Coordinates of C-alpha atoms and ligand atoms in Angstrom, one line a residue:
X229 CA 28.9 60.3 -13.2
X230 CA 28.5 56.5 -15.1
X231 CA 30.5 54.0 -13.0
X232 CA 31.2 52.8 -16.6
X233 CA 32.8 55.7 -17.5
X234 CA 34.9 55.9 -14.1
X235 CA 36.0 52.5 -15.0
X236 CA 36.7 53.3 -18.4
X237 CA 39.4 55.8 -17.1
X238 CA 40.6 54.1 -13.9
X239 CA 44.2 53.5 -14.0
X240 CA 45.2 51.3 -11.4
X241 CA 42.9 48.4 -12.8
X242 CA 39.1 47.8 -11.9
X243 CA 37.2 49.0 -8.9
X244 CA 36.3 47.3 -6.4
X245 CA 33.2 48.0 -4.1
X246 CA 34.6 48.5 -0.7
X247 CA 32.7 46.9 2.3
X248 CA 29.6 48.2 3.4
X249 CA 29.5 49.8 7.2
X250 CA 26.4 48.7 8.4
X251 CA 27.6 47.2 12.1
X252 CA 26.2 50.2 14.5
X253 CA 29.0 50.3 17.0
X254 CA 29.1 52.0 20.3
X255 CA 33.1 53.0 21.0
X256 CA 33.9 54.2 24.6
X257 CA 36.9 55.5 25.4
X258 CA 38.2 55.1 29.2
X259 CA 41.1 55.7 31.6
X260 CA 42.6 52.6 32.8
X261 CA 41.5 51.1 35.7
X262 CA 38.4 53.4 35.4
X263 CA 34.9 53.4 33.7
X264 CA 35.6 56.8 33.3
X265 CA 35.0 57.6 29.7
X266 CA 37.6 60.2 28.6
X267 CA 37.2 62.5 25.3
X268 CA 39.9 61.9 22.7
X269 CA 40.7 62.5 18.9
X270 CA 39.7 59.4 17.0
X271 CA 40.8 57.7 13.9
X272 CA 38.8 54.5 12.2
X273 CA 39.6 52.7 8.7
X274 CA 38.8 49.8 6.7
X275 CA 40.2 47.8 4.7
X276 CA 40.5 49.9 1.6
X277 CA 42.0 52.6 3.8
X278 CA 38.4 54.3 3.9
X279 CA 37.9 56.7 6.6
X280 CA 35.2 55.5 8.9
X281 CA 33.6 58.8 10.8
X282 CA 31.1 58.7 14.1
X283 CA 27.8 58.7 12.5
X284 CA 27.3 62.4 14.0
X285 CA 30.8 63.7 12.3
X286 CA 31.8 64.6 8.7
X287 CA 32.8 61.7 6.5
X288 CA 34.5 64.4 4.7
X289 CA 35.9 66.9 6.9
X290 CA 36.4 70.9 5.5
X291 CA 39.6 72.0 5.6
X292 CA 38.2 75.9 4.4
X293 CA 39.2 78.8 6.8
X294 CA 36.7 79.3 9.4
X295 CA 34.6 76.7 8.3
X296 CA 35.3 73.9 10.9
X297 CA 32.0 73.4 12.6
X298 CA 32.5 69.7 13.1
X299 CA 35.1 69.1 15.5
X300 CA 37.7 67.4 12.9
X301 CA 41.0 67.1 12.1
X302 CA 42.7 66.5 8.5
X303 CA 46.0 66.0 9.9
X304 CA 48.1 67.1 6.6
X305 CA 45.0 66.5 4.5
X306 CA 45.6 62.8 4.3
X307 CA 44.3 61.1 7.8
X308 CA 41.3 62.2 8.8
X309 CA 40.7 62.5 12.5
X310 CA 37.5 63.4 14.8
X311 CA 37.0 64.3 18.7
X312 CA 34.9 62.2 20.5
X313 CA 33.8 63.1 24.3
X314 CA 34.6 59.4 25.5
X315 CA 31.6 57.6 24.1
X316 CA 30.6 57.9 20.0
X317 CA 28.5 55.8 17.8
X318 CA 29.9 54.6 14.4
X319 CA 28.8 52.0 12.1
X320 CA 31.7 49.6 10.8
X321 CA 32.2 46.7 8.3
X322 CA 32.3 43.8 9.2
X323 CA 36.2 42.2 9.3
X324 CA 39.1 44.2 9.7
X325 CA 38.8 48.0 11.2
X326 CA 42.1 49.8 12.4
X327 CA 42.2 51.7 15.5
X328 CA 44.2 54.8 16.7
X329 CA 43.6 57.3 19.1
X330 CA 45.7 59.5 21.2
X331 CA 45.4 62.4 23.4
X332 CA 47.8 64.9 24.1
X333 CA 51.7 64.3 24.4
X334 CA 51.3 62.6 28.4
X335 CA 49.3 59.8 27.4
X336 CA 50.6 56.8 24.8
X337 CA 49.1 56.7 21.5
X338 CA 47.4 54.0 20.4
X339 CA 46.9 52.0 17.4
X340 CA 45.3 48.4 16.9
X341 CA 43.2 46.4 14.1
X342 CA 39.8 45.5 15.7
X343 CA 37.6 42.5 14.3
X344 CA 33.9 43.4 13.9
X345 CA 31.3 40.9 13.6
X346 CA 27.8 40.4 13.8
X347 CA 28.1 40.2 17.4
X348 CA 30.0 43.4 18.1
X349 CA 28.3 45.7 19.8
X350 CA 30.6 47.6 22.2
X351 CA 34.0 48.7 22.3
X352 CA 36.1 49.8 25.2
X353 CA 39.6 51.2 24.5
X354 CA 41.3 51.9 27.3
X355 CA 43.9 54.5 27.5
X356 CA 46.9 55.3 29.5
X357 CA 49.0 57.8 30.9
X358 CA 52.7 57.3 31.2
X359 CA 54.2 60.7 31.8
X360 CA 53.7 62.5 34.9
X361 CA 54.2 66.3 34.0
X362 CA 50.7 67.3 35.5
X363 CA 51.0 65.4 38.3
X364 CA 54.2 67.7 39.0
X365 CA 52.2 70.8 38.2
X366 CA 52.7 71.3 34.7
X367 CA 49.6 72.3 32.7
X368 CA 49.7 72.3 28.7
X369 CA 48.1 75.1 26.8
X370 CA 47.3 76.9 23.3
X371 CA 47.7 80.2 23.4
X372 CA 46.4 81.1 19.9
X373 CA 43.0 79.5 19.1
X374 CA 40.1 81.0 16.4
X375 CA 36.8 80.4 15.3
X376 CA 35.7 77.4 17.5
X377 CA 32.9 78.0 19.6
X378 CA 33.7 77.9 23.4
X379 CA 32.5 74.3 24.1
X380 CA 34.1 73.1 20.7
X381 CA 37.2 74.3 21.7
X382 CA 36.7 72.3 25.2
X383 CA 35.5 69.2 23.6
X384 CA 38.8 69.9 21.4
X385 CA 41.5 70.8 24.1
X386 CA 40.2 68.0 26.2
X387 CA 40.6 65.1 23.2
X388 CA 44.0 66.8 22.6
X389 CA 45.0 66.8 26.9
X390 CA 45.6 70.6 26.6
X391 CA 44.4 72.0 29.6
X392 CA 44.3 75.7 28.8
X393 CA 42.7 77.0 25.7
X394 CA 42.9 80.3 24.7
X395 CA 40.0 81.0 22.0
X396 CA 40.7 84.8 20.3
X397 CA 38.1 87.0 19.0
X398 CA 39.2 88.8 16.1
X399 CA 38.2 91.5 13.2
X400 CA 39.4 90.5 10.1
X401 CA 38.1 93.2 7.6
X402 CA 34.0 93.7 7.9
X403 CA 34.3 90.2 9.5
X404 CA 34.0 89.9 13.3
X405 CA 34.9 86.5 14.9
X406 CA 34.2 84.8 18.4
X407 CA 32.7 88.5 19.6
X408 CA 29.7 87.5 21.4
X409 CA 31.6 84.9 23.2
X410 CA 33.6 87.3 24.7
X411 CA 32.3 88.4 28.2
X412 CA 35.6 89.4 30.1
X413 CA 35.5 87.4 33.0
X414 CA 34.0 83.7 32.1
X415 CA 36.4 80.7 31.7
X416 CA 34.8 77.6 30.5
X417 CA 35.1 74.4 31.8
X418 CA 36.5 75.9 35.7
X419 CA 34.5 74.5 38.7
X420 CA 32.8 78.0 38.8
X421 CA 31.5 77.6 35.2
X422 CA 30.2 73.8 36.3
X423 CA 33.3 72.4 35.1
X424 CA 35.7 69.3 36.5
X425 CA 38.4 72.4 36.6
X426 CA 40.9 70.2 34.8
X427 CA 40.3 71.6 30.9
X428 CA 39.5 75.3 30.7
X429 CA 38.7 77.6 27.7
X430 CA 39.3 82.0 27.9
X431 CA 38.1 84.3 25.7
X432 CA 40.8 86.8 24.4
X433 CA 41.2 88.6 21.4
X434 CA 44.1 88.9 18.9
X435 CA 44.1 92.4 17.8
X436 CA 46.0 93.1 14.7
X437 CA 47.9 95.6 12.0
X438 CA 49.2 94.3 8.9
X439 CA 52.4 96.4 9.1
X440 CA 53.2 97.0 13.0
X441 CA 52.3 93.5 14.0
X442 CA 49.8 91.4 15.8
X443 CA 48.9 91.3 19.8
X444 CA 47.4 88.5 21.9
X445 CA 45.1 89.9 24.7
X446 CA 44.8 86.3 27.1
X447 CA 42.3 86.5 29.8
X448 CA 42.2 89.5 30.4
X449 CA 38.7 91.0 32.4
X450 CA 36.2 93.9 31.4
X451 CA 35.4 95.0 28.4
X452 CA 36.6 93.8 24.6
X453 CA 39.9 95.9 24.0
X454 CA 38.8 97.6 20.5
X455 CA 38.9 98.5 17.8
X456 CA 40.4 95.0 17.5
X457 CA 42.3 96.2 14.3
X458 CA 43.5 99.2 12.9
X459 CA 45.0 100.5 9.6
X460 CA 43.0 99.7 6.8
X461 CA 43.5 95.9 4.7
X462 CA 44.6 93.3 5.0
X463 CA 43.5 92.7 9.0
X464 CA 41.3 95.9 9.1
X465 CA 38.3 97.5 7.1
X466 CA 39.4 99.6 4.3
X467 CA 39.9 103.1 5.0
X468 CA 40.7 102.4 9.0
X469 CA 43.3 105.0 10.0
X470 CA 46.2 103.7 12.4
X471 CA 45.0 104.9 15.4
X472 CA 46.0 102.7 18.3
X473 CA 49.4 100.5 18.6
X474 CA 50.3 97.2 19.4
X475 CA 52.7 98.7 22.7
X476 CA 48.7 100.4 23.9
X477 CA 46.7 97.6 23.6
X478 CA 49.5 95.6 25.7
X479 CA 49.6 97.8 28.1
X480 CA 45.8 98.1 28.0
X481 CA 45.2 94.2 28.5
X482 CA 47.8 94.5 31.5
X483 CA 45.4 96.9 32.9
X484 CA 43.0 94.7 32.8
X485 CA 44.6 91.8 34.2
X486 CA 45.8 89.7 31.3
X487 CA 48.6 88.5 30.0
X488 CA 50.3 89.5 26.5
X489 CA 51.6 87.4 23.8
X490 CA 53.3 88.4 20.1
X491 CA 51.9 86.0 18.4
X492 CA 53.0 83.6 15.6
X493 CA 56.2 85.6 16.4
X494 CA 58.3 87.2 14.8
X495 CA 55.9 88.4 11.5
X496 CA 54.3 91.1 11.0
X497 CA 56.8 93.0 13.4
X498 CA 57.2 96.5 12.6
X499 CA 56.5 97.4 16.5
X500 CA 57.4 94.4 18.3
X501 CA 60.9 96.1 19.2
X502 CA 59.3 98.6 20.6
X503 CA 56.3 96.9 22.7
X504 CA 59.3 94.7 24.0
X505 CA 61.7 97.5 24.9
X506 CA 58.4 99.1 26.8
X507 CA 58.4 95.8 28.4
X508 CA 54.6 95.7 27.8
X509 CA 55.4 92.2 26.7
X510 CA 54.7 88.7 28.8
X511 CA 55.9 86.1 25.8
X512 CA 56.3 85.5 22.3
X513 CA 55.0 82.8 20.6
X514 CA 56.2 79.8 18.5
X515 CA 53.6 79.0 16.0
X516 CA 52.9 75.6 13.7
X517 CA 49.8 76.4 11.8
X518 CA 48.9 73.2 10.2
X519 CA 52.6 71.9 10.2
X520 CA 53.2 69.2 12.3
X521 CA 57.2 68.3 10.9
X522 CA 59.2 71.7 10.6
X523 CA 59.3 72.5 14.1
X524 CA 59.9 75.5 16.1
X525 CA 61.1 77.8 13.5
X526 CA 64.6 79.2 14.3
X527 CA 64.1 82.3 12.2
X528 CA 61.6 82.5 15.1
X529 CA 64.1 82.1 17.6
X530 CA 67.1 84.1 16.6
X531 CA 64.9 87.0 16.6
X532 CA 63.8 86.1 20.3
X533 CA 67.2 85.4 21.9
X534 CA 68.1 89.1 20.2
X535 CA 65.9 90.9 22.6
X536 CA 66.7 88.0 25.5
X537 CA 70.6 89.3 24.9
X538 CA 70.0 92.6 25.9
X539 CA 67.8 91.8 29.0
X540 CA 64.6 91.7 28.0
X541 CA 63.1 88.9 30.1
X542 CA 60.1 87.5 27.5
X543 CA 59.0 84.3 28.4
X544 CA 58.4 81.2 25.0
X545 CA 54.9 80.0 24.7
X546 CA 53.4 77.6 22.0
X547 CA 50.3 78.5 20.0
X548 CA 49.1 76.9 17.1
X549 CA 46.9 79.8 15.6
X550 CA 44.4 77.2 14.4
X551 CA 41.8 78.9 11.9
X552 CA 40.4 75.6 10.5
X553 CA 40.6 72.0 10.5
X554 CA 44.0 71.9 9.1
X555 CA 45.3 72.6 12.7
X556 CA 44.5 70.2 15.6
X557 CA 44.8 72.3 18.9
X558 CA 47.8 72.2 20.6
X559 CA 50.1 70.6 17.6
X560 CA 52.6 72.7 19.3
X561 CA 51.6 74.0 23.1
X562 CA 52.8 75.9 26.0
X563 CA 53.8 74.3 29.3
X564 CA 53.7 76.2 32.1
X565 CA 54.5 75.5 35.7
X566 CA 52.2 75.9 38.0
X567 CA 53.4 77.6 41.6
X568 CA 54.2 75.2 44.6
X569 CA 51.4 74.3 46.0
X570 CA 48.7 76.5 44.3
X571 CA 45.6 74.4 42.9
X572 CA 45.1 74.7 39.0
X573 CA 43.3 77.6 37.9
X574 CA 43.0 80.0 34.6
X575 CA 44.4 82.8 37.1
X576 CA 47.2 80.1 38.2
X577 CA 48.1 79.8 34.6
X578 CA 48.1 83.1 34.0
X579 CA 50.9 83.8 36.7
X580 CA 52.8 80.7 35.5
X581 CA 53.3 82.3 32.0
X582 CA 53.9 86.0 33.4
X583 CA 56.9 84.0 35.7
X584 CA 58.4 82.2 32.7
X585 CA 58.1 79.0 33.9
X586 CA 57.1 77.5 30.2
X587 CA 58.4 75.6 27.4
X588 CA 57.2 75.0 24.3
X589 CA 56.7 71.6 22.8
X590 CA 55.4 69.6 19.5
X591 CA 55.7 66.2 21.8
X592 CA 59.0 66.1 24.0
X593 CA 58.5 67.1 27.4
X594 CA 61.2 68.5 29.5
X595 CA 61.7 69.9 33.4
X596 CA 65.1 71.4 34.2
X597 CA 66.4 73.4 36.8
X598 CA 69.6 75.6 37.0
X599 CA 71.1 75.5 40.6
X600 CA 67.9 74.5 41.8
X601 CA 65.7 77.1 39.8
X602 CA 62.9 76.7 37.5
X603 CA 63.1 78.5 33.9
X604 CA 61.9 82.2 34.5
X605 CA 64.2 82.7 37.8
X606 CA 67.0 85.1 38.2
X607 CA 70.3 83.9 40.0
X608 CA 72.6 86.7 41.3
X609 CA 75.9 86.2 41.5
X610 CA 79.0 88.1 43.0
X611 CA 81.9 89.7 40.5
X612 CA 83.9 87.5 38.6
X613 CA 81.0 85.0 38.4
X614 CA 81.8 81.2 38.9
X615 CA 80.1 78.1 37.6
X616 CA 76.1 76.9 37.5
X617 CA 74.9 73.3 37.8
X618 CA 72.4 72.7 34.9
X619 CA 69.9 69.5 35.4
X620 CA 67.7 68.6 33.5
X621 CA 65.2 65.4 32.5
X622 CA 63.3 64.6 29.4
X623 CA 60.8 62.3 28.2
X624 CA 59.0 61.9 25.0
X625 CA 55.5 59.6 23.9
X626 CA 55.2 61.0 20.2
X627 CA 58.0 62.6 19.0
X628 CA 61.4 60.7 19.4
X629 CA 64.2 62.8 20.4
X630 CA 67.1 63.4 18.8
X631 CA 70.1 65.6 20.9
X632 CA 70.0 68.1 23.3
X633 CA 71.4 71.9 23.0
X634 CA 72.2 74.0 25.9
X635 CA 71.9 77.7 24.7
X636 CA 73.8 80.3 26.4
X637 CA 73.3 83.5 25.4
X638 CA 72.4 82.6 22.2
X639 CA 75.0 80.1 21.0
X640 CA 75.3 76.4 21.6
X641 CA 77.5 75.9 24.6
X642 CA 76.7 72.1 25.0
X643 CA 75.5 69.3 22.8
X644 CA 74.2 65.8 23.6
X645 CA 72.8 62.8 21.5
X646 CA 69.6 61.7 23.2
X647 CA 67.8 58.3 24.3
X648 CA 64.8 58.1 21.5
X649 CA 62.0 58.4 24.9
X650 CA 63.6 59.6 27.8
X651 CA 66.4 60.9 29.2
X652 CA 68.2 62.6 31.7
X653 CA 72.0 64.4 33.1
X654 CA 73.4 67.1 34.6
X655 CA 76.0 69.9 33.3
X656 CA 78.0 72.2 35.0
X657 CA 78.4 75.4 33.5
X658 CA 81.1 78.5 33.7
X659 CA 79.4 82.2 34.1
X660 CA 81.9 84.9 33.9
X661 CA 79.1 87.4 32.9
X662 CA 75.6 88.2 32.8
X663 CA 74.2 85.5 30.9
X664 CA 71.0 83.4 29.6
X665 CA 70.7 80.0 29.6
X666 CA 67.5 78.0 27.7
X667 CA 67.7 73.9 26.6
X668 CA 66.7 73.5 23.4
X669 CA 65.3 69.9 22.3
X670 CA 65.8 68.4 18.8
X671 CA 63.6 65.4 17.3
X672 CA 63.0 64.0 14.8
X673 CA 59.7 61.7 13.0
X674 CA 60.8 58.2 11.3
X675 CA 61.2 59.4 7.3
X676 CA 60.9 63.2 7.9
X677 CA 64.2 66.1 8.5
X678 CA 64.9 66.7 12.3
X679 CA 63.2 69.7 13.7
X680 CA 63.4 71.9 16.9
X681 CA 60.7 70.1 18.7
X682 CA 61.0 71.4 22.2
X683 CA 62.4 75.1 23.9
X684 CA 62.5 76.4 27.4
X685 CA 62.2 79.6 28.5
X686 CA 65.3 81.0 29.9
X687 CA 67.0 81.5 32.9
X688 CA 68.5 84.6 34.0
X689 CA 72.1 84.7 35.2
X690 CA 73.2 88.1 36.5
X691 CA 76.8 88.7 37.6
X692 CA 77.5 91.5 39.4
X693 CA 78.5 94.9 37.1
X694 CA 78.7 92.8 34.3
X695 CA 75.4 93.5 31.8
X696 CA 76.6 94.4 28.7
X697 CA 73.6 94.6 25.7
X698 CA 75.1 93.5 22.4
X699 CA 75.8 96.6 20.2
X700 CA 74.6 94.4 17.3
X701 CA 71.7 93.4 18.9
X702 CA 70.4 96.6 20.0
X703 CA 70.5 98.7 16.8
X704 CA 68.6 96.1 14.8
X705 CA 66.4 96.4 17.6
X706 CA 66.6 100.3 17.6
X707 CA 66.1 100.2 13.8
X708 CA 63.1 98.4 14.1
X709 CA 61.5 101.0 16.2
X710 CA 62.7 103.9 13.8
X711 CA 60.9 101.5 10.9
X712 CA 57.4 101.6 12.9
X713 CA 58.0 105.5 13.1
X714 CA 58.8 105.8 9.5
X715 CA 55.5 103.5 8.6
X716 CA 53.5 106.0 11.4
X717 CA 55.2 108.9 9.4
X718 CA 54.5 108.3 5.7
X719 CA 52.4 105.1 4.4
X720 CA 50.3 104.5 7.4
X721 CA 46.8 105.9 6.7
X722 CA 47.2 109.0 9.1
X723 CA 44.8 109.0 12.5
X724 CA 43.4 112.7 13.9
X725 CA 46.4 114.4 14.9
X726 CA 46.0 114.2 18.7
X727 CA 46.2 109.9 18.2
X728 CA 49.2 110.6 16.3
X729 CA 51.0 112.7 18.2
X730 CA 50.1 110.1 21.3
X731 CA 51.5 107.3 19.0
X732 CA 54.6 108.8 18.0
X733 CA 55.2 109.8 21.5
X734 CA 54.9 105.7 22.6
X735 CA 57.4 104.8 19.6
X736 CA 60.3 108.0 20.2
X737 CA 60.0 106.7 24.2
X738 CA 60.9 103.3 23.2
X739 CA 63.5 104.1 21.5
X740 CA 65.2 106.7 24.1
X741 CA 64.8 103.9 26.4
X742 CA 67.0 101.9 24.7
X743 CA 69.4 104.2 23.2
X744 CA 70.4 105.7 26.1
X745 CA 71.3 102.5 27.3
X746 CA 73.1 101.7 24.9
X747 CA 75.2 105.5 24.8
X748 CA 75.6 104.6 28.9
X749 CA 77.5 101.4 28.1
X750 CA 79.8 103.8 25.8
X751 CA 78.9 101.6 22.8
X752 CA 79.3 103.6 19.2
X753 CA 76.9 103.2 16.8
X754 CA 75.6 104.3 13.4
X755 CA 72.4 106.3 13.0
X756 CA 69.4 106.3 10.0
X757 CA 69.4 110.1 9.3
X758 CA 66.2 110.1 10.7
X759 CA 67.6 109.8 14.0
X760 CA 71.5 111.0 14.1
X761 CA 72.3 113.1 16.7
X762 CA 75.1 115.1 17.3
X763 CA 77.1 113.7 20.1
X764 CA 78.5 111.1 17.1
X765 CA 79.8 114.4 15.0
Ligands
ZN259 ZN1 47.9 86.8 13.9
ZN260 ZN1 45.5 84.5 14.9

């Protein structure tokens, strides 16, 4: 195109050429008080609001699904970012250049205007770490990771401080993802591997059904758990009967040592009832995609506590779900505690998540105890109950915080404006029956709506002869599983009768499980016809 012709039709007056960046710059990165250069995601402009990308990166990053070779990050399409492993070479103009890197949600962000000149040759930028989470054993992951190779995704999770990053192989029609990378028993980055042990990448797989749901298989050992879909389009290859479900590959990955998420939680769901009430299921997970202001969703939530207020002890994890560079790794991430004196290992993490000792998180951090007890405990408590001491402490780098929600059983029980960056009390708390409790964090970005930024797992609160399910709760939950049936039953492309029959046997035990529950607690309820029965006649 004629640069006449561009000015011809420019509407905001004549162009102007933008300086030349011809000043080859080494930029190091390093702890403070150390020479030790650290990786980090990485941000450089000039003047004219140019992005200015590492001479080995894309100038201008792909945002296309699964086509994010080059270690970028568009950051809501608008401010392009890049990982750097400590030490990058870029060439700048001369004069103004501004500055901003961060790393994870421990470490302050930074952002300064640098002055290149002829002379510059070298720049150090030292960063620093202000919260202590990991040094009290907390370890931040992302449980929902695709497409990256395994030393990407390290270079990545290490620029981002997220210590645990689960990479999923997939199938997504005649396209198979991530499959050679999976061997069932390697995790990148630990000592074993060569590693420093401190930023570790596992290959799982997600295995999927457009109607019943989707699965995360973490860490688990072996051999791939396939077919890694089923059902025909959209997840599997056309004509692909329905011949495994969600609630068997759970129980499948457990076998094999690993650790089971529902994923981007709580869609598609036909069978998540069900793989929860066959408590074949370690978590569920809050999902951002490339959305880094609308927060943990509470559609996401309400569907969660339902299952949490009939007993089902399923812990929270963060996953981003990242399938291109329109997702940085751990926008939103799992914290998970790591057990008293235990070093930090994938296994560690592993048993951190299966004991509910997690929140999730897009930036606050959080560590609360009730009477003493970490998120994933059980208290007992005699008949009649009595009250709970609830403490808890907060602190925040990136996103300021707004008020703080204790959830009991599902409702709001108390309420607290919070200090923007940190902040920290104590409640005490009546139990006259079996309850849950879980904090719930609100923040909120200069200019943008507030959001849930932060959750906790819960802790369990039995009192003696007092757990009662929600009749409310439980049919939804019962109807649910009587919808997977009725998919199994009618649209879903029919298996060979023996997978069926296996199938439908999984879904009908599910739902006696919980049923007859429910009947022992002398609850009434309404029935589909599909599965009245004649004690209600
Ligand atoms: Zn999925
Ligand atoms: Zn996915």
């Amino acid at each position: 195109m004629p640069v006449a012709k561009v000015q011809k039709q420019a509407q905001a007056g004549p162009l102007r050429a933008i300086a030349p960046a011809t000043q080859r710059v080494v930029l190091r990165t390093v702890e403070k008080g150390s020479r030790r250069p650290v990786p980090v995601k990485l941000h450089l402009h000039g003047e004219a609001g140019e992005y200015l990308a590492p001479v080995d990166r894309h100038r201008l990053p792909n945002p296309a699904w699964y086509e994010d070779w080059s270690v970028d990050f568009l950051n809501q399409g608008t401010h392009w970012c890049t990982y750097v492993p400590g030490e990058t070479t870029v060439d700048l103009p001369l004069g103004r250049v501004y500055l901003e890197i961060s790393k994870g949600f421990e470490i302050k962000p930074i952002r300064k205007v640098l002055q290149v000149t002829p002379a510059t040759r070298e720049i150090t930028v030292e960063i620093e770490k202000v919260l202590p989470w990991r040094e009290r054993g907390w370890v931040s992951a992302d449980t929902h990771v695709h497409f990256l190779s395994p030393t990407s995704a390290l270079l990545e999770g290490s620029g981002e401080g997220v210590n645990v990053v689960n990479l999923l192989a997939s199938q997504w029609g005649e396209l198979m993802t991530n499959v050679g990378d999976f061997d069932g028993h390697t995790t990148h980055g630990s000592v074993e591997a060569g590693g420093d042990g401190e930023y570790l990448v596992r290959v799982g797989t997600e295995n999927r059904q457009h109607v019943l749901g989707h699965i995360s298989l973490l860490g688990y050992e072996g051999r791939i758990i396939a077919p890694m879909t089923t059902g025909g389009p959209d997840e599997s290859a056309l004509g692909d009967p329905v011949e495994c479900l969600l609630t068997e590959w759970a129980q499948q990955c457990r076998r094999q040592k690993g650790v089971v998420v529902l994923p981007h939680f709580p869609n598609p769901r036909a069978e998540h009832a069900a793989s929860i009430v066959s408590e074949a299921i370690d978590a569920v997970e809050m999902t951002s995609w490339g959305d880094l202001y609308s927060g943990i969703s509470p559609y996401s939530l309400a569907d969660w506590y339902r299952y949490l207020n009939c007993g089902y002890m399923v812990a929270a994890v963060g996953g981003t779900d990242k399938m291109s560079a329109n997702t940085a790794v751990g926008a939103v991430r799992t914290y998970a505690r790591i057990a008293d004196g235990q070093p930090f290992t994938y296994d560690a993490w592993k048993e951190a998540v299966r004991a509910g000792r997690t929140f999730v998180t897009y930036g606050p951090l959080l560590e609360w105890q009730v009477e003493g007890q970490l998120p994933g405990s059980r208290i007992k408590m005699h008949k009649g109950g009595g009250t709970v001491s609830v403490a808890w402490n907060l602190a925040s780098v990136t996103v300021p915080m707004s008020r703080l929600e204790l959830i009991v059983n599902g409702e709001i029980r108390e309420s607290k404006a919070l200090r923007k960056w940190e902040d920290a009390g104590e409640w005490t708390v009546k139990v006259d029956r079996t309850s849950w409790l879980a904090l719930l964090v609100r923040g909120q970005h200069a200019g943008r709506p507030e959001m849930i930024a932060a959750h906790s797992s819960p802790v369990m609160v039995e009192v003696a002869g007092t757990q009662v399910i929600p009749a409310a709760d439980a049919i939804t939950i019962l109807e649910q599983i009587e919808g997977a049936l009725a998919y199994l039953d009618t649209i879903g492309t029919r298996a060979e009768t023996e997978a069926y029959r296996r199938m439908r046997l999984v879904l009908t035990s599910a739902h006696r499980s919980l049923h007859n529950r429910l009947h022992q607690q002398g609850s009434f309820h309404e029935h589909s016809p599909l599965t009245d029965h004649p004690e209600h006649h």
